[in-house]
Each structure stands twice: as structure tokens, then as C-alpha cells.
Amino acid sequence: MGKSMRIGRTRFEVIGVTEEKGFSSGWMDYDDAIIIPYTTAMKRVFGLDHLERIIARMKDESLLNAAFLE
């Protein structure tokens, strides 16, 4: 913490780290993830003025159907 890192040409200050989680049941290693505010990512990293996508994980699979709007 307190160090800086770059994503592309944008510098960020590290303000915290998450607990080790390891691989998900799929393709993602949560220990290699970087978490930044989505508005910062949109503007400073991707140069966008809109939200392009959201990736979410359900705590309980039984809630999956309720997550989709009809």
C-alpha cells in the first residue's frame, strides 16, 4: 500500500489489498484482479463516457432468475 502502479498511461495509488481468494470456478484468478471505481475506469482508462458492461457474481444461485428483468 502507498505505492503507485500504472494501467496503460494512467497512474494509480494503491490504497488497499484484498484477501487471497484464488481461482473462481471458471477462468478468473481473483488474486490477479485490480479494483478501481467504475467511473474512473470509464473516463481515465477506457476514455468512455458511458458504462459498457457489468460483471456480477451471485451469492446464492437460487437468486439468479430474480436478477434478470423481464
mmCIF file of C-alpha atoms in Angstrom:
data_model
loop_
_atom_site.group_PDB
_atom_site.id
_atom_site.type_symbol
_atom_site.label_atom_id
_atom_site.label_comp_id
_atom_site.label_asym_id
_atom_site.label_seq_id
_atom_site.Cartn_x
_atom_site.Cartn_y
_atom_site.Cartn_z
ATOM 1 C CA MET A 1 0.000 0.000 0.000
ATOM 2 C CA GLY A 2 1.085 3.558 -0.576
ATOM 3 C CA LYS A 3 2.843 2.609 -3.810
ATOM 4 C CA SER A 4 1.671 3.538 -7.282
ATOM 5 C CA MET A 5 1.064 1.460 -10.380
ATOM 6 C CA ARG A 6 0.132 2.151 -13.978
ATOM 7 C CA ILE A 7 -2.745 0.897 -16.056
ATOM 8 C CA GLY A 8 -1.841 1.958 -19.559
ATOM 9 C CA ARG A 9 -0.573 5.524 -19.147
ATOM 10 C CA THR A 10 -2.670 6.244 -16.076
ATOM 11 C CA ARG A 11 -1.036 6.124 -12.650
ATOM 12 C CA PHE A 12 -2.988 4.890 -9.627
ATOM 13 C CA GLU A 13 -2.125 4.840 -5.939
ATOM 14 C CA VAL A 14 -2.584 1.502 -4.172
ATOM 15 C CA ILE A 15 -4.819 2.125 -1.144
ATOM 16 C CA GLY A 16 -5.511 -1.467 -0.100
ATOM 17 C CA VAL A 17 -5.316 -5.144 -0.940
ATOM 18 C CA THR A 18 -7.942 -7.880 -0.746
ATOM 19 C CA GLU A 19 -7.631 -11.236 0.956
ATOM 20 C CA GLU A 20 -6.372 -14.112 -1.189
ATOM 21 C CA LYS A 21 -9.243 -15.883 -2.943
ATOM 22 C CA GLY A 22 -7.620 -17.963 -5.682
ATOM 23 C CA PHE A 23 -9.324 -19.062 -8.897
ATOM 24 C CA SER A 24 -13.058 -18.917 -9.425
ATOM 25 C CA SER A 25 -14.863 -21.962 -10.711
ATOM 26 C CA GLY A 26 -14.280 -20.544 -14.188
ATOM 27 C CA TRP A 27 -11.487 -18.594 -15.826
ATOM 28 C CA MET A 28 -10.709 -15.767 -13.402
ATOM 29 C CA ASP A 29 -7.948 -15.642 -10.783
ATOM 30 C CA TYR A 30 -9.316 -13.177 -8.237
ATOM 31 C CA ASP A 31 -5.811 -12.664 -6.824
ATOM 32 C CA ASP A 32 -4.789 -11.006 -10.122
ATOM 33 C CA ALA A 33 -7.697 -8.527 -10.153
ATOM 34 C CA ILE A 34 -7.403 -4.764 -9.850
ATOM 35 C CA ILE A 35 -10.386 -2.942 -8.399
ATOM 36 C CA ILE A 36 -10.971 0.708 -9.277
ATOM 37 C CA PRO A 37 -14.138 2.840 -9.288
ATOM 38 C CA TYR A 38 -16.085 2.229 -12.492
ATOM 39 C CA THR A 39 -16.366 5.937 -13.261
ATOM 40 C CA THR A 40 -12.571 6.226 -13.047
ATOM 41 C CA ALA A 41 -12.144 3.216 -15.330
ATOM 42 C CA MET A 42 -14.620 4.628 -17.850
ATOM 43 C CA LYS A 43 -13.034 8.051 -18.075
ATOM 44 C CA ARG A 44 -9.330 7.623 -17.293
ATOM 45 C CA VAL A 45 -8.589 4.085 -18.503
ATOM 46 C CA PHE A 46 -11.012 3.469 -21.375
ATOM 47 C CA GLY A 47 -11.830 7.054 -22.410
ATOM 48 C CA LEU A 48 -15.587 6.405 -22.340
ATOM 49 C CA ASP A 49 -18.466 8.496 -21.066
ATOM 50 C CA HIS A 50 -20.815 5.553 -20.550
ATOM 51 C CA LEU A 51 -20.892 2.212 -18.776
ATOM 52 C CA GLU A 52 -20.201 -0.570 -21.256
ATOM 53 C CA ARG A 53 -20.777 -3.740 -19.181
ATOM 54 C CA ILE A 54 -21.162 -5.066 -15.667
ATOM 55 C CA ILE A 55 -19.912 -8.443 -14.474
ATOM 56 C CA ALA A 56 -21.572 -9.698 -11.308
ATOM 57 C CA ARG A 57 -21.451 -12.763 -9.120
ATOM 58 C CA MET A 58 -24.436 -14.130 -7.196
ATOM 59 C CA LYS A 59 -24.070 -15.062 -3.532
ATOM 60 C CA ASP A 60 -26.809 -17.652 -3.891
ATOM 61 C CA GLU A 61 -27.548 -19.354 -7.217
ATOM 62 C CA SER A 62 -31.252 -19.520 -6.319
ATOM 63 C CA LEU A 63 -31.387 -15.721 -6.815
ATOM 64 C CA LEU A 64 -30.228 -15.919 -10.441
ATOM 65 C CA ASN A 65 -33.693 -15.752 -12.032
ATOM 66 C CA ALA A 66 -34.631 -12.733 -9.906
ATOM 67 C CA ALA A 67 -31.601 -10.841 -11.271
ATOM 68 C CA PHE A 68 -32.984 -10.736 -14.824
ATOM 69 C CA LEU A 69 -35.637 -8.215 -15.790
ATOM 70 C CA GLU A 70 -38.473 -9.360 -17.965
#
